[in-house]
Amino acid sequence: MGLAPEYFDDGSSFFAVDPLSINPVSLTDFSLFERYPPKEGVYRFRCLLVDTGKITTTRLKVMLEHWDTVYIHKRELPAYKSYVKDNLEFILNHKAISVEKKTGILVNLSTDAIKETFAAPFVPQAKIGETVDNLEKLMSRALDFLSGIESLYGVASMIGHDYDTHTHSVKVGWLTAVFIKSNQDIFGNPDKEQLERLLLQATVAGCLHDLGKVKIPENVIHKPGRLNNLEYVLMQSHPAFGVALLFEKNLPKETVQAILYHHENEDGSGYPCGLTGDDIPLTAKLCHIADVFDALTSARPYKKAKTPLEALKIMAGQNPYLDKLKIFEAEAVKNARPPVTAVVRDDYELKLRRLRERQMLEEEAAKRVEARVKLRDHGMSHCFDRELLKRFIVTLSRSDSFDLSGLM
């Protein structure tokens, strides 16, 4: 059943669309409506285009440029999303569309594609390949925009928001693409074809770097507080889980390495393999930098978001408590008992005394977890390749969207 030419609605059945995002040479099968001011909480929506076949492309282009906003009925949302995917390059290259609007369109499509991929582990292996292919196609259409230094305004507009795995993955892929495009000499100044291949591999790796978290228990992933040592160890398995889920996809080696090693630290204190220095693949190092930067600048239930400047100061700072931090990190990896003895001397019943002693040990363990996180925030330069981190900071500083004057 088709749509009516006119509706009276509270607005919940329609969503707004920038008319400039409609490509006049490939208008697909969905209707565009205009909205009239409300009367008693009800809007009038009137169909603007009844028979698009009778309108010339030139005339349609003029009409689209004249309208401020058009509306699409939610029943045609799937058709519109499919249309946007097919015309993404047109939208992202349209000079009259703001970077903010382009960002919104791209992030919505990207998060949908990433959510689809993250759901794939619960369906046959063939489905994982299909969803990754869809993500690759989407990223390939967006590469020119994603990798341009001007697009950093889009990333900056999302900084400071609440942490969300899917949006976080988009930003990590995005930041990695911008870095590579701006620092091609690190990769031997590849030709255009090689650069596009490199950008696509790195962007997809960034988008999928946390895929393995779908195998981590929900109560750990969505825990409102800090992870205890056992949960911390469980979380450290997500890079390996991610690679295992993608094993049959036959992704490029660089993509797989970036996913597996994006938590390796320059000094060997990372995971899952404890690699050091040059043993860590280059794309994995870049993914790590982008990952930590976005994590620090995202809000969590137990911490406020850092500003980009604050985050980069932590990442570039030398930690004066590094030896103590490594002790706490080793405790976490071993899931060791706190190196203290709890003794309740009051004359309790034995069972209650043992329960209280156990509670005291758990409280001490929680304090050490809190201390570990605070110690880390004193400086993380031991985690990163210093030259790459310096270049990352310089790359961000080239965009007016980031005020890093206190660091440069």
GROMACS .gro file of C-alpha atoms in nm, residues 328 360-373:
model
   15
  328PHE     CA    1   4.954  -0.325   3.977
  360MET     CA    2   3.812  -0.656   5.355
  361LEU     CA    3   4.032  -0.822   5.094
  362GLU     CA    4   3.784  -0.737   4.819
  363GLU     CA    5   3.778  -0.377   4.938
  364GLU     CA    6   4.157  -0.366   4.927
  365ALA     CA    7   4.155  -0.515   4.576
  366ALA     CA    8   3.907  -0.249   4.462
  367LYS     CA    9   4.133   0.022   4.606
  368ARG     CA   10   4.426  -0.116   4.410
  369VAL     CA   11   4.219  -0.118   4.090
  370GLU     CA   12   4.134   0.248   4.152
  371ALA     CA   13   4.498   0.323   4.224
  372ARG     CA   14   4.606   0.146   3.903
  373VAL     CA   15   4.380   0.364   3.689
   0.00000   0.00000   0.00000
